């Protein structure tokens, strides 16, 4: 990452989130097709729709600051996506797959929440009020998704998940 001003840091962070949201739009589709728990599937599908709006809001943020919308790779996100691929390659049973996918989705949301929290802080400092309002909307939906995943997890019957002999 380059940049020696708060404006640069803010722009870099926006580009990373533009990358993350676009990647998650695909990842959520994969998660939704993998799980067989109705609540989890709905949560993934609905959040995919929200994720599309997150991408659009970020495009508006780029417009507000007068910079082109670009993607900057975020390796932390790539690592989580790779973990998911490796897990699926191991051909786990369906119960474990539901649990793993719920867990990886929570990690995605934590990453987004932390990133948007930082971007919001910088938008406030830089006086980008309209950008801050848009970022707040995304942040709220990430927090709601995390809460929903936690609620779904609390209902899981772990007794049905096979244990090692
Ligand atoms: Fe998002
Ligand atoms: Fe999200």
Coordinates of N, CA and C and ligand atoms in Angstrom, one line a residue:
X1 N 0.8 -1.2 0.0 CA 0.0 0.0 0.0 C 0.9 1.3 0.0
X2 N 0.5 2.2 -0.8 CA 1.3 3.5 -0.9 C 0.4 4.5 -0.2
X3 N 0.9 5.7 -0.1 CA 0.1 6.8 0.4 C 0.8 7.5 1.6
X4 N 0.7 8.8 1.6 CA 1.3 9.5 2.8 C 0.4 10.5 3.4
X5 N -0.9 10.4 3.1 CA -1.8 11.3 3.7 C -3.1 10.5 4.1
X6 N -3.9 11.2 4.9 CA -5.1 10.5 5.4 C -6.0 10.3 4.2
X7 N -6.0 11.2 3.2 CA -6.8 11.0 2.0 C -6.4 9.8 1.3
X8 N -5.1 9.5 1.2 CA -4.6 8.3 0.5 C -5.0 7.1 1.2
X9 N -4.9 7.1 2.5 CA -5.2 5.9 3.3 C -6.7 5.6 3.2
X10 N -7.5 6.7 3.2 CA -9.0 6.5 3.0 C -9.3 5.9 1.6
X11 N -8.7 6.4 0.6 CA -8.9 5.9 -0.8 C -8.4 4.4 -0.9
X12 N -7.3 4.1 -0.3 CA -6.8 2.7 -0.3 C -7.8 1.8 0.4
X13 N -8.3 2.2 1.5 CA -9.3 1.4 2.3 C -10.5 1.2 1.5
X14 N -11.0 2.3 0.8 CA -12.2 2.1 0.0 C -12.0 1.1 -1.1
X15 N -10.8 1.2 -1.8 CA -10.5 0.2 -2.9 C -10.5 -1.2 -2.4
X16 N -9.9 -1.4 -1.2 CA -9.9 -2.7 -0.6 C -11.4 -3.2 -0.3
X17 N -12.2 -2.3 0.2 CA -13.6 -2.8 0.4 C -14.4 -3.0 -0.9
X18 N -14.0 -2.3 -1.9 CA -14.6 -2.5 -3.2 C -14.3 -3.9 -3.7
X19 N -13.0 -4.3 -3.5 CA -12.6 -5.6 -3.8 C -13.4 -6.7 -2.9
X20 N -13.4 -6.4 -1.6 CA -14.0 -7.4 -0.7 C -15.5 -7.6 -1.0
X21 N -16.2 -6.5 -1.2 CA -17.6 -6.6 -1.5 C -17.9 -7.4 -2.8
X22 N -17.1 -7.1 -3.8 CA -17.3 -7.8 -5.1 C -17.0 -9.3 -5.0
X23 N -15.9 -9.6 -4.2 CA -15.6 -11.0 -4.0 C -16.7 -11.7 -3.1
X24 N -17.2 -11.0 -2.1 CA -18.2 -11.6 -1.3 C -19.5 -11.8 -2.0
X25 N -19.8 -11.0 -3.0 CA -21.0 -11.2 -3.8 C -21.0 -12.6 -4.4
X26 N -19.8 -13.0 -4.9 CA -19.7 -14.4 -5.4 C -19.7 -15.4 -4.3
X27 N -18.9 -15.2 -3.3 CA -18.8 -16.1 -2.2 C -20.1 -16.5 -1.5
X28 N -21.0 -15.5 -1.3 CA -22.3 -15.7 -0.7 C -23.1 -16.6 -1.6
X29 N -23.0 -16.5 -2.9 CA -23.7 -17.4 -3.7 C -23.3 -18.8 -3.5
X30 N -22.0 -19.0 -3.4 CA -21.5 -20.4 -3.2 C -22.0 -20.9 -1.9
X31 N -21.9 -20.1 -0.8 CA -22.3 -20.5 0.5 C -23.8 -20.9 0.5
X32 N -24.6 -20.1 -0.2 CA -26.0 -20.4 -0.2 C -26.4 -21.7 -0.9
X33 N -25.6 -22.1 -1.9 CA -25.8 -23.3 -2.6 C -25.3 -24.5 -1.8
X34 N -24.3 -24.3 -0.9 CA -23.7 -25.4 -0.2 C -24.5 -25.9 1.0
X35 N -25.2 -25.0 1.7 CA -25.8 -25.3 3.0 C -27.2 -25.9 2.7
X36 N -27.7 -26.7 3.7 CA -29.0 -27.2 3.5 C -29.9 -26.8 4.7
X37 N -29.5 -25.8 5.4 CA -30.3 -25.2 6.5 C -31.0 -24.0 5.9
X38 N -32.3 -24.0 6.0 CA -33.2 -23.0 5.3 C -32.9 -21.6 5.8
X39 N -32.7 -21.4 7.2 CA -32.5 -20.1 7.7 C -31.1 -19.5 7.2
X40 N -30.1 -20.5 7.2 CA -28.8 -20.0 6.8 C -28.8 -19.7 5.3
X41 N -29.5 -20.5 4.6 CA -29.6 -20.2 3.1 C -30.2 -18.9 2.9
X42 N -31.3 -18.6 3.6 CA -32.0 -17.3 3.4 C -31.1 -16.2 3.8
X43 N -30.4 -16.3 4.9 CA -29.5 -15.3 5.4 C -28.4 -15.0 4.3
X44 N -27.9 -16.0 3.7 CA -26.8 -15.8 2.7 C -27.4 -15.1 1.5
X45 N -28.6 -15.6 1.1 CA -29.2 -15.0 -0.2 C -29.6 -13.5 0.1
X46 N -30.2 -13.3 1.2 CA -30.6 -11.9 1.5 C -29.4 -11.0 1.6
X47 N -28.3 -11.5 2.3 CA -27.1 -10.6 2.4 C -26.4 -10.5 1.1
X48 N -26.6 -11.4 0.2 CA -26.0 -11.2 -1.1 C -26.7 -10.0 -1.8
X49 N -28.0 -9.9 -1.7 CA -28.7 -8.7 -2.2 C -28.2 -7.4 -1.6
X50 N -28.0 -7.5 -0.3 CA -27.4 -6.3 0.4 C -26.0 -6.0 -0.1
X51 N -25.2 -7.1 -0.3 CA -23.8 -6.9 -0.7 C -23.8 -6.2 -2.1
X52 N -24.8 -6.5 -2.9 CA -24.8 -5.7 -4.2 C -25.0 -4.3 -4.0
X53 N -25.8 -3.9 -3.0 CA -26.1 -2.5 -2.6 C -24.8 -1.9 -2.0
X54 N -24.1 -2.7 -1.2 CA -22.8 -2.2 -0.6 C -21.8 -1.8 -1.7
X55 N -21.8 -2.6 -2.8 CA -20.9 -2.2 -4.0 C -21.4 -0.9 -4.5
X56 N -22.7 -0.8 -4.7 CA -23.3 0.5 -5.3 C -23.0 1.7 -4.4
X57 N -23.2 1.5 -3.1 CA -22.9 2.6 -2.2 C -21.4 3.0 -2.3
X58 N -20.6 2.0 -2.4 CA -19.1 2.4 -2.5 C -18.9 3.1 -3.7
X59 N -19.6 2.8 -4.8 CA -19.4 3.5 -6.1 C -19.8 5.0 -5.8
X60 N -20.8 5.2 -5.1 CA -21.3 6.6 -4.7 C -20.2 7.3 -3.9
X61 N -19.6 6.6 -3.0 CA -18.5 7.2 -2.1 C -17.4 7.6 -3.0
X62 N -17.0 6.8 -4.0 CA -15.9 7.1 -4.9 C -16.3 8.4 -5.6
X63 N -17.5 8.5 -6.1 CA -18.0 9.7 -6.8 C -17.9 10.9 -5.9
X64 N -18.3 10.8 -4.6 CA -18.2 11.9 -3.7 C -16.8 12.5 -3.5
X65 N -15.9 11.5 -3.5 CA -14.5 12.0 -3.2 C -13.7 12.3 -4.6
X66 N -14.4 12.1 -5.7 CA -13.9 12.4 -7.0 C -12.7 11.5 -7.4
X67 N -12.8 10.3 -7.0 CA -11.8 9.3 -7.4 C -12.4 8.1 -8.1
X68 N -11.7 7.5 -9.1 CA -12.3 6.4 -9.8 C -12.5 5.1 -8.9
X69 N -13.6 4.4 -9.1 CA -13.8 3.2 -8.4 C -12.9 2.1 -8.8
X70 N -12.0 1.7 -8.0 CA -11.0 0.6 -8.3 C -11.0 -0.4 -7.2
X71 N -10.5 -1.6 -7.6 CA -10.4 -2.7 -6.6 C -8.9 -2.9 -6.2
X72 N -8.7 -3.0 -4.9 CA -7.4 -3.3 -4.4 C -7.4 -4.6 -3.6
X73 N -6.6 -5.6 -4.0 CA -6.7 -6.9 -3.4 C -6.5 -6.9 -1.9
X74 N -7.2 -7.6 -1.2 CA -7.0 -7.7 0.3 C -6.7 -9.1 0.6
X75 N -5.5 -9.4 1.0 CA -5.1 -10.8 1.2 C -5.8 -11.5 2.4
X76 N -6.2 -10.7 3.4 CA -6.9 -11.3 4.5 C -8.2 -11.9 4.0
X77 N -8.9 -11.3 3.0 CA -10.1 -11.9 2.5 C -9.8 -13.1 1.7
X78 N -8.7 -13.0 0.9 CA -8.3 -14.1 0.0 C -8.0 -15.4 0.9
X79 N -7.4 -15.1 2.0 CA -7.0 -16.2 2.9 C -8.3 -17.0 3.4
X80 N -9.3 -16.2 3.8 CA -10.5 -16.8 4.3 C -11.2 -17.6 3.1
X81 N -11.2 -17.0 1.9 CA -11.8 -17.7 0.8 C -11.1 -19.0 0.5
X82 N -9.7 -19.0 0.6 CA -8.9 -20.2 0.4 C -9.2 -21.2 1.5
X83 N -9.4 -20.8 2.7 CA -9.7 -21.7 3.8 C -11.0 -22.5 3.5
X84 N -12.0 -21.7 3.0 CA -13.2 -22.3 2.6 C -13.1 -23.3 1.5
X85 N -12.3 -23.0 0.5 CA -12.1 -23.9 -0.6 C -11.4 -25.2 -0.1
X86 N -10.4 -25.1 0.7 CA -9.7 -26.3 1.3 C -10.7 -27.1 2.0
X87 N -11.5 -26.5 2.8 CA -12.5 -27.2 3.6 C -13.4 -28.0 2.7
X88 N -14.0 -27.4 1.7 CA -14.9 -28.0 0.7 C -14.2 -29.2 0.0
X89 N -12.9 -29.0 -0.4 CA -12.1 -30.1 -1.0 C -12.1 -31.3 -0.2
X90 N -12.1 -31.2 1.1 CA -12.1 -32.4 2.0 C -13.4 -33.1 2.1
X91 N -14.3 -32.7 1.3 CA -15.7 -33.4 1.2 C -16.3 -33.7 2.6
X92 N -16.5 -32.6 3.4 CA -17.1 -32.8 4.7 C -18.5 -33.2 4.6
X93 N -19.1 -33.7 5.7 CA -20.5 -34.1 5.7 C -21.3 -32.8 5.8
X94 N -22.6 -32.9 5.5 CA -23.5 -31.7 5.4 C -23.6 -30.9 6.7
X95 N -23.6 -31.6 7.9 CA -23.8 -30.8 9.1 C -22.5 -30.0 9.4
X96 N -21.4 -30.6 9.1 CA -20.1 -29.8 9.3 C -20.0 -28.7 8.3
X97 N -20.5 -28.9 7.2 CA -20.5 -27.9 6.1 C -21.3 -26.7 6.5
X98 N -22.5 -26.9 7.1 CA -23.3 -25.9 7.6 C -22.6 -25.0 8.6
X99 N -22.0 -25.8 9.6 CA -21.3 -25.1 10.7 C -20.1 -24.3 10.2
X100 N -19.4 -24.9 9.3 CA -18.2 -24.2 8.8 C -18.6 -23.0 8.0
X101 N -19.6 -23.1 7.2 CA -20.0 -21.9 6.4 C -20.6 -20.8 7.2
X102 N -21.3 -21.2 8.3 CA -21.8 -20.1 9.2 C -20.6 -19.4 9.8
X103 N -19.6 -20.2 10.2 CA -18.4 -19.7 10.8 C -17.6 -18.8 9.9
X104 N -17.4 -19.2 8.7 CA -16.6 -18.4 7.7 C -17.3 -17.1 7.4
X105 N -18.7 -17.2 7.3 CA -19.5 -16.0 7.1 C -19.3 -15.0 8.2
X106 N -19.3 -15.5 9.4 CA -19.1 -14.6 10.6 C -17.7 -13.9 10.5
X107 N -16.7 -14.7 10.0 CA -15.4 -14.1 9.8 C -15.4 -13.0 8.8
X108 N -16.1 -13.2 7.7 CA -16.3 -12.2 6.7 C -16.9 -10.9 7.3
X109 N -17.9 -11.1 8.0 CA -18.6 -9.9 8.6 C -17.7 -9.2 9.6
X110 N -17.0 -9.9 10.4 CA -16.1 -9.2 11.3 C -15.0 -8.4 10.5
X111 N -14.5 -9.0 9.4 CA -13.6 -8.2 8.6 C -14.2 -6.9 8.1
X112 N -15.4 -7.1 7.6 CA -16.1 -5.9 7.0 C -16.4 -4.9 8.1
X113 N -16.9 -5.3 9.2 CA -17.2 -4.4 10.3 C -16.0 -3.6 10.7
X114 N -14.8 -4.3 10.9 CA -13.6 -3.6 11.3 C -13.2 -2.6 10.2
X115 N -13.3 -3.0 8.9 CA -12.9 -2.1 7.8 C -13.8 -0.9 7.7
X116 N -15.1 -1.1 7.8 CA -16.0 0.0 7.7 C -15.9 1.0 8.9
X117 N -15.6 0.4 10.1 CA -15.4 1.2 11.3 C -14.2 2.2 11.1
X118 N -13.1 1.7 10.5 CA -12.0 2.5 10.2 C -12.2 3.5 9.1
X119 N -12.9 3.1 8.1 CA -13.3 4.0 7.0 C -14.2 5.2 7.5
X120 N -15.1 4.8 8.4 CA -16.0 5.8 8.9 C -15.2 6.8 9.8
X121 N -14.3 6.3 10.5 CA -13.5 7.2 11.4 C -12.7 8.2 10.5
X122 N -12.2 7.7 9.4 CA -11.4 8.6 8.4 C -12.4 9.6 7.7
X123 N -13.5 9.1 7.3 CA -14.5 9.9 6.6 C -14.9 11.1 7.5
X124 N -15.1 10.8 8.8 CA -15.4 11.9 9.7 C -14.3 12.9 9.8
X125 N -13.1 12.4 10.0 CA -11.9 13.3 10.1 C -11.7 14.2 8.9
X126 N -12.0 13.6 7.7 CA -11.8 14.3 6.5 C -13.0 15.2 6.1
X127 N -14.1 15.1 6.9 CA -15.3 15.9 6.6 C -16.1 15.5 5.4
X128 N -15.9 14.2 5.1 CA -16.7 13.6 4.0 C -18.1 13.1 4.5
X129 N -19.0 14.0 4.8 CA -20.2 13.7 5.5 C -21.1 12.7 4.7
X130 N -21.3 13.0 3.4 CA -22.1 12.1 2.6 C -21.5 10.7 2.5
X131 N -20.2 10.7 2.3 CA -19.6 9.4 2.3 C -19.8 8.6 3.6
X132 N -19.7 9.3 4.7 CA -19.8 8.7 6.0 C -21.2 8.1 6.2
X133 N -22.2 8.8 5.7 CA -23.6 8.3 5.8 C -23.8 7.0 5.0
X134 N -23.2 7.0 3.8 CA -23.2 5.7 3.0 C -22.5 4.6 3.7
X135 N -21.3 4.9 4.2 CA -20.5 3.8 4.9 C -21.3 3.3 6.1
X136 N -22.0 4.2 6.8 CA -22.7 3.8 8.0 C -23.8 2.8 7.7
X137 N -24.4 3.0 6.5 CA -25.5 2.1 6.1 C -24.9 0.7 5.8
X138 N -23.8 0.7 5.2 CA -23.2 -0.6 4.9 C -22.8 -1.3 6.3
X139 N -22.2 -0.5 7.1 CA -21.8 -1.0 8.4 C -22.9 -1.6 9.2
X140 N -24.1 -0.9 9.2 CA -25.2 -1.4 9.9 C -25.7 -2.7 9.4
X141 N -25.7 -2.9 8.1 CA -26.1 -4.2 7.5 C -25.1 -5.3 7.8
X142 N -23.9 -5.0 7.9 CA -22.9 -6.0 8.3 C -23.1 -6.5 9.7
X143 N -23.4 -5.5 10.6 CA -23.6 -5.9 12.0 C -24.9 -6.7 12.1
X144 N -25.9 -6.3 11.4 CA -27.2 -7.1 11.4 C -27.0 -8.5 10.9
X145 N -26.1 -8.7 9.9 CA -25.9 -10.0 9.4 C -25.1 -10.8 10.4
X146 N -24.2 -10.2 11.1 CA -23.4 -11.0 12.1 C -24.3 -11.4 13.2
X147 N -25.2 -10.5 13.6 CA -26.2 -10.9 14.7 C -27.1 -12.0 14.2
X148 N -27.5 -12.0 13.0 CA -28.4 -13.0 12.5 C -27.7 -14.4 12.4
X149 N -26.4 -14.4 12.0 CA -25.7 -15.6 12.0 C -25.5 -16.2 13.4
X150 N -25.2 -15.3 14.3 CA -25.1 -15.8 15.7 C -26.4 -16.4 16.2
X151 N -27.5 -15.8 15.9 CA -28.8 -16.3 16.4 C -29.1 -17.6 15.7
X152 N -28.8 -17.8 14.4 CA -29.0 -19.1 13.7 C -28.1 -20.1 14.4
X153 N -26.9 -19.8 14.7 CA -25.9 -20.7 15.4 C -26.4 -21.2 16.7
X154 N -27.1 -20.3 17.5 CA -27.5 -20.7 18.8 C -28.6 -21.8 18.7
X155 N -29.3 -21.8 17.6 CA -30.4 -22.8 17.4 C -29.8 -24.2 16.9
X156 N -28.5 -24.3 16.6 CA -28.0 -25.5 16.1 C -27.9 -26.6 17.1
X157 N -28.3 -27.8 16.7 CA -28.2 -28.9 17.6 C -26.9 -29.6 17.3
X158 N -25.9 -29.3 18.2 CA -24.5 -29.9 17.9 C -24.5 -31.4 18.1
X159 N -25.5 -31.9 18.8 CA -25.6 -33.3 19.1 C -25.6 -34.1 17.8
X160 N -26.2 -33.5 16.8 CA -26.3 -34.2 15.5 C -25.1 -34.2 14.7
X161 N -24.1 -33.4 15.1 CA -22.8 -33.3 14.4 C -21.9 -34.5 14.8
X162 N -21.5 -35.3 13.9 CA -20.7 -36.5 14.2 C -19.4 -36.1 15.0
X163 N -19.1 -36.8 16.1 CA -17.9 -36.6 16.9 C -16.9 -37.7 16.5
X164 N -15.6 -37.4 16.9 CA -14.6 -38.5 16.6 C -14.8 -39.6 17.6
X165 N -14.5 -40.8 17.2 CA -14.7 -42.0 18.1 C -13.7 -41.9 19.3
Ligands
LIG1 FE1 -20.8 -5.9 2.7
LIG2 FE1 -21.3 -8.6 4.8

